[in-house]
mmCIF file of C-alpha atoms in Angstrom:
data_model
loop_
_atom_site.group_PDB
_atom_site.id
_atom_site.type_symbol
_atom_site.label_atom_id
_atom_site.label_comp_id
_atom_site.label_asym_id
_atom_site.label_seq_id
_atom_site.Cartn_x
_atom_site.Cartn_y
_atom_site.Cartn_z
ATOM 1 C CA GLU A 1 6.927 80.485 57.956
ATOM 2 C CA VAL A 2 10.277 78.841 57.580
ATOM 3 C CA GLN A 3 13.325 81.003 56.373
ATOM 4 C CA LEU A 4 16.867 80.514 56.103
ATOM 5 C CA VAL A 5 18.565 83.431 55.381
ATOM 6 C CA GLN A 6 22.235 83.535 54.333
ATOM 7 C CA SER A 7 25.085 85.950 54.343
ATOM 8 C CA GLY A 8 26.152 88.207 51.477
ATOM 9 C CA ALA A 9 28.583 87.592 48.891
ATOM 10 C CA GLU A 10 32.316 87.118 49.612
ATOM 11 C CA VAL A 11 35.492 87.690 47.608
ATOM 12 C CA LYS A 12 38.592 86.255 49.228
ATOM 13 C CA GLN A 13 42.038 85.702 48.368
ATOM 14 C CA PRO A 14 43.658 82.183 48.407
ATOM 15 C CA GLY A 15 44.812 81.343 51.513
ATOM 16 C CA GLN A 16 42.189 83.864 53.427
ATOM 17 C CA SER A 17 39.690 82.648 55.937
ATOM 18 C CA LEU A 18 36.327 82.310 55.698
ATOM 19 C CA LYS A 19 32.950 81.608 57.417
ATOM 20 C CA ILE A 20 29.686 82.539 55.945
ATOM 21 C CA SER A 21 26.453 81.901 58.020
ATOM 22 C CA CYS A 22 22.584 80.570 57.480
ATOM 23 C CA GLU A 23 20.321 82.449 60.104
ATOM 24 C CA VAL A 24 17.010 80.481 60.699
ATOM 25 C CA SER A 25 13.437 81.418 61.443
ATOM 26 C CA GLY A 26 10.072 80.023 61.868
ATOM 27 C CA TYR A 27 10.895 76.649 63.521
ATOM 28 C CA SER A 28 12.677 75.073 66.072
ATOM 29 C CA PHE A 29 16.515 75.258 65.045
ATOM 30 C CA SER A 30 17.732 72.549 67.660
ATOM 31 C CA THR A 31 15.304 69.794 66.291
ATOM 32 C CA TYR A 32 16.200 70.002 62.751
ATOM 33 C CA TRP A 33 19.715 69.267 60.887
ATOM 34 C CA ILE A 34 20.828 71.999 58.680
ATOM 35 C CA ALA A 35 23.051 70.979 55.649
ATOM 36 C CA TRP A 36 25.078 72.911 53.126
ATOM 37 C CA VAL A 37 25.368 72.035 49.448
ATOM 38 C CA ARG A 38 28.054 73.302 46.792
ATOM 39 C CA GLN A 39 26.973 74.923 43.264
ATOM 40 C CA MET A 40 29.747 75.048 41.250
ATOM 41 C CA PRO A 41 29.568 77.756 38.506
ATOM 42 C CA GLY A 42 27.294 76.026 35.824
ATOM 43 C CA LYS A 43 27.613 72.753 37.509
ATOM 44 C CA GLY A 44 25.405 70.632 39.615
ATOM 45 C CA LEU A 45 24.654 70.428 43.586
ATOM 46 C CA GLU A 46 27.305 68.217 46.242
ATOM 47 C CA TRP A 47 26.393 67.743 49.518
ATOM 48 C CA VAL A 48 29.194 69.313 51.990
ATOM 49 C CA GLY A 49 27.664 68.287 55.333
ATOM 50 C CA THR A 50 25.203 68.639 58.113
ATOM 51 C CA ILE A 51 24.910 69.576 61.515
ATOM 52 C CA TYR A 52 22.274 68.603 63.952
ATOM 53 C CA PRO A 53 22.170 71.404 66.446
ATOM 54 C CA GLY A 54 20.595 70.070 69.175
ATOM 55 C CA ASP A 55 23.979 68.231 69.917
ATOM 56 C CA SER A 56 26.450 69.355 67.431
ATOM 57 C CA ASP A 57 26.628 65.866 65.618
ATOM 58 C CA THR A 58 28.212 66.799 62.603
ATOM 59 C CA ARG A 59 29.007 64.326 59.197
ATOM 60 C CA TYR A 60 30.940 65.558 56.163
ATOM 61 C CA SER A 61 31.094 64.243 52.703
ATOM 62 C CA PRO A 62 34.480 62.598 52.238
ATOM 63 C CA SER A 63 35.065 64.968 49.674
ATOM 64 C CA PHE A 64 35.157 68.369 52.040
ATOM 65 C CA GLN A 65 35.942 66.448 55.272
ATOM 66 C CA GLY A 66 39.209 68.567 56.474
ATOM 67 C CA GLN A 67 38.785 71.477 54.157
ATOM 68 C CA VAL A 68 35.853 73.027 55.718
ATOM 69 C CA THR A 69 33.944 73.156 59.055
ATOM 70 C CA ILE A 70 30.196 73.337 59.826
ATOM 71 C CA SER A 71 29.141 74.776 63.061
ATOM 72 C CA ALA A 72 25.941 75.688 64.577
ATOM 73 C CA ASP A 73 24.814 78.449 67.381
ATOM 74 C CA LYS A 74 21.471 77.652 69.070
ATOM 75 C CA SER A 75 21.635 80.900 70.676
ATOM 76 C CA ILE A 76 21.280 82.843 67.688
ATOM 77 C CA SER A 77 19.291 79.986 65.392
ATOM 78 C CA THR A 78 22.491 80.075 63.139
ATOM 79 C CA ALA A 79 24.714 77.649 61.057
ATOM 80 C CA SER A 80 27.962 78.307 59.903
ATOM 81 C CA LEU A 81 30.365 76.939 56.910
ATOM 82 C CA GLN A 82 33.955 78.174 57.298
ATOM 83 C CA TRP A 83 37.324 77.533 55.851
ATOM 84 C CA SER A 84 41.088 78.422 57.188
ATOM 85 C CA SER A 85 42.604 78.513 54.024
ATOM 86 C CA LEU A 86 40.428 78.956 50.483
ATOM 87 C CA LYS A 87 41.400 78.174 47.312
ATOM 88 C CA ALA A 88 40.518 78.980 43.834
ATOM 89 C CA SER A 89 38.909 75.567 43.452
ATOM 90 C CA ASP A 90 36.244 76.582 46.172
ATOM 91 C CA THR A 91 35.042 79.178 44.285
ATOM 92 C CA ALA A 92 30.981 78.581 44.319
ATOM 93 C CA LEU A 93 27.582 79.347 45.309
ATOM 94 C CA TYR A 94 27.026 77.448 48.555
ATOM 95 C CA TYR A 95 23.384 76.922 49.996
ATOM 96 C CA CYS A 96 22.212 75.850 53.513
ATOM 97 C CA ALA A 97 18.880 73.636 53.842
ATOM 98 C CA ARG A 98 16.716 72.150 56.525
ATOM 99 C CA GLY A 99 17.577 68.767 56.513
ATOM 100 C CA LEU A 100 15.247 65.683 57.124
ATOM 101 C CA ASN A 101 15.764 61.929 57.750
ATOM 102 C CA SER A 102 19.179 62.389 59.404
ATOM 103 C CA GLY A 103 19.693 65.294 57.472
ATOM 104 C CA ARG A 104 19.952 63.984 53.841
ATOM 105 C CA LEU A 105 16.658 65.152 52.445
ATOM 106 C CA PHE A 106 16.256 68.946 52.076
ATOM 107 C CA ASP A 107 13.024 70.550 52.297
ATOM 108 C CA TYR A 108 13.702 74.419 53.006
ATOM 109 C CA TRP A 109 16.576 76.215 51.378
ATOM 110 C CA GLY A 110 18.583 79.209 51.680
ATOM 111 C CA GLN A 111 18.952 81.894 48.905
ATOM 112 C CA GLY A 112 22.858 80.981 48.190
ATOM 113 C CA THR A 113 25.858 82.315 49.315
ATOM 114 C CA LEU A 114 28.631 83.267 46.395
ATOM 115 C CA VAL A 115 32.115 82.710 47.486
ATOM 116 C CA THR A 116 34.506 83.940 45.346
ATOM 117 C CA VAL A 117 38.488 83.113 45.442
ATOM 118 C CA SER A 118 40.563 85.321 43.282
ATOM 119 C CA SER A 119 44.155 86.106 43.254
ATOM 120 C CA GLU B 1 29.182 56.254 47.102
ATOM 121 C CA ILE B 2 25.722 55.779 45.068
ATOM 122 C CA VAL B 3 26.325 57.274 41.569
ATOM 123 C CA LEU B 4 23.039 59.151 40.281
ATOM 124 C CA THR B 5 22.641 59.228 35.947
ATOM 125 C CA GLN B 6 20.087 61.398 35.029
ATOM 126 C CA SER B 7 18.912 61.383 30.917
ATOM 127 C CA PRO B 8 18.529 63.006 28.785
ATOM 128 C CA GLY B 9 20.980 65.813 29.740
ATOM 129 C CA THR B 10 18.414 68.499 27.700
ATOM 130 C CA LEU B 11 14.876 67.950 26.991
ATOM 131 C CA SER B 12 13.140 70.540 24.581
ATOM 132 C CA LEU B 13 9.312 70.584 24.534
ATOM 133 C CA SER B 14 6.656 73.071 23.955
ATOM 134 C CA PRO B 15 4.219 74.472 26.881
ATOM 135 C CA GLY B 16 1.327 71.788 27.134
ATOM 136 C CA GLU B 17 3.580 68.532 26.634
ATOM 137 C CA SER B 18 4.693 66.510 28.988
ATOM 138 C CA ALA B 19 8.393 65.838 30.405
ATOM 139 C CA THR B 20 9.658 62.372 31.250
ATOM 140 C CA LEU B 21 13.089 62.179 33.348
ATOM 141 C CA SER B 22 15.007 59.509 34.152
ATOM 142 C CA CYS B 23 17.378 58.728 36.977
ATOM 143 C CA ARG B 24 19.590 55.571 37.191
ATOM 144 C CA ALA B 25 21.108 54.665 40.246
ATOM 145 C CA SER B 26 24.549 52.958 40.356
ATOM 146 C CA GLN B 27 23.033 50.347 42.923
ATOM 147 C CA THR B 28 19.511 49.817 44.896
ATOM 148 C CA VAL B 29 18.262 52.818 46.480
ATOM 149 C CA SER B 30 16.761 51.877 49.814
ATOM 150 C CA ILE B 31 13.579 52.216 51.028
ATOM 151 C CA SER B 32 12.893 54.303 47.920
ATOM 152 C CA TYR B 33 14.615 57.479 49.220
ATOM 153 C CA LEU B 34 14.958 59.156 46.205
ATOM 154 C CA ALA B 35 13.957 63.192 45.802
ATOM 155 C CA TRP B 36 13.417 65.430 42.953
ATOM 156 C CA TYR B 37 14.269 69.364 43.058
ATOM 157 C CA GLN B 38 13.776 71.938 40.587
ATOM 158 C CA GLN B 39 16.268 74.699 39.879
ATOM 159 C CA LYS B 40 15.341 78.054 38.370
ATOM 160 C CA PRO B 41 17.938 80.367 37.020
ATOM 161 C CA GLY B 42 19.307 82.475 39.938
ATOM 162 C CA GLN B 43 17.095 80.389 42.488
ATOM 163 C CA ALA B 44 17.632 77.918 45.062
ATOM 164 C CA PRO B 45 16.509 74.410 44.524
ATOM 165 C CA ARG B 46 12.917 73.624 45.357
ATOM 166 C CA LEU B 47 12.094 70.197 46.500
ATOM 167 C CA LEU B 48 9.222 68.575 44.423
ATOM 168 C CA ILE B 49 9.302 64.907 45.124
ATOM 169 C CA TYR B 50 10.479 62.370 48.395
ATOM 170 C CA GLY B 51 10.088 59.071 48.895
ATOM 171 C CA ALA B 52 10.242 58.449 44.872
ATOM 172 C CA SER B 53 6.534 59.214 44.461
ATOM 173 C CA THR B 54 5.346 62.051 47.510
ATOM 174 C CA ARG B 55 5.020 65.477 46.500
ATOM 175 C CA ALA B 56 6.368 68.035 49.173
ATOM 176 C CA THR B 57 3.979 70.634 50.244
ATOM 177 C CA GLY B 58 2.458 72.900 47.550
ATOM 178 C CA ILE B 59 3.503 71.028 44.457
ATOM 179 C CA PRO B 60 0.973 70.486 41.784
ATOM 180 C CA ASP B 61 -0.393 67.521 40.954
ATOM 181 C CA ARG B 62 0.874 67.442 37.229
ATOM 182 C CA PHE B 63 4.550 66.633 39.086
ATOM 183 C CA SER B 64 4.555 63.109 39.627
ATOM 184 C CA GLY B 65 7.572 60.587 40.461
ATOM 185 C CA SER B 66 7.561 56.806 40.227
ATOM 186 C CA GLY B 67 10.247 54.141 40.128
ATOM 187 C CA SER B 68 12.176 51.633 42.770
ATOM 188 C CA GLY B 69 15.255 49.715 43.285
ATOM 189 C CA THR B 70 17.851 51.665 40.629
ATOM 190 C CA ASP B 71 15.451 53.255 37.935
ATOM 191 C CA PHE B 72 12.932 56.322 39.070
ATOM 192 C CA THR B 73 11.345 58.607 36.658
ATOM 193 C CA LEU B 74 9.899 62.467 37.027
ATOM 194 C CA THR B 75 7.082 63.034 35.020
ATOM 195 C CA VAL B 76 5.907 66.613 34.433
ATOM 196 C CA SER B 77 2.342 66.619 32.674
ATOM 197 C CA ARG B 78 1.125 69.499 30.727
ATOM 198 C CA LEU B 79 3.775 71.585 31.023
ATOM 199 C CA GLU B 80 3.698 75.533 32.248
ATOM 200 C CA PRO B 81 5.629 77.936 31.463
ATOM 201 C CA GLU B 82 7.064 78.105 34.744
ATOM 202 C CA ASP B 83 7.937 74.585 34.767
ATOM 203 C CA PHE B 84 10.999 75.072 32.181
ATOM 204 C CA ALA B 85 14.175 74.739 34.792
ATOM 205 C CA ASP B 86 16.763 72.467 35.687
ATOM 206 C CA TYR B 87 15.603 69.411 37.145
ATOM 207 C CA TYR B 88 18.145 67.194 40.073
ATOM 208 C CA CYS B 89 17.371 63.715 41.347
ATOM 209 C CA GLN B 90 19.059 62.763 44.901
ATOM 210 C CA GLN B 91 19.216 59.870 46.787
ATOM 211 C CA TYR B 92 19.197 59.954 50.711
ATOM 212 C CA GLY B 93 19.121 56.627 51.665
ATOM 213 C CA SER B 94 22.835 55.960 52.004
ATOM 214 C CA SER B 95 25.363 58.186 54.589
ATOM 215 C CA LEU B 96 26.488 59.903 51.575
ATOM 216 C CA PRO B 97 23.702 61.853 50.036
ATOM 217 C CA THR B 98 24.157 62.557 46.282
ATOM 218 C CA PHE B 99 22.764 64.142 43.040
ATOM 219 C CA GLY B 100 22.571 63.365 39.843
ATOM 220 C CA GLY B 101 24.146 65.410 37.094
ATOM 221 C CA GLY B 102 20.459 67.303 36.059
ATOM 222 C CA THR B 103 18.443 67.553 33.303
ATOM 223 C CA LYS B 104 17.259 70.958 31.997
ATOM 224 C CA VAL B 105 14.258 71.258 30.417
ATOM 225 C CA GLU B 106 13.731 73.990 27.924
ATOM 226 C CA ILE B 107 11.429 75.540 25.906
ATOM 227 C CA LYS B 108 11.414 74.197 22.028
#
């Protein structure tokens, strides 16, 4: 059974750093893309970026390029999304998802990680 | 960037009725790389349809997708209580995948 299990909710202050994770099981981690998708409170879905764990090929949405970093650790079948300096506008629910079609179609999703940035 | 516009914003229907959701793209979606997702409150999205008309694994046949080019439709026939949810279209034919703003299907 394919599963993507994300790390728990986070509450941070502006300017702090953060790394959230997505551990996968039930398939070969290295051979499928992993994407991150943002959902701001009460809003729709936005693609953040995608990584291919097999060779760490990473693509970002222009809206998120330079704002976040996506990484993957094959040894623990885990992908991560990180910020070096959070802003209040980063407050959102972040989903990881398995990606098909060069990581642009999402067939299995994690349960989401709520990130709250507030002073 | 391909902008997807979904209509209507909200659809109020009764169980047993059919729902027709529209997704219009600002430019042609290549190879009909158009997907539909369902999202219920407090849950992650679920892939329903890809390639404009192919149902994902385990999706009931009351869900059907159609369309090509810039105009796509999701039809849910004989609405079941569990079908009342938010629905998003998404194009994955360009290097920048984008989602529509969503349609809420609510119980009338």
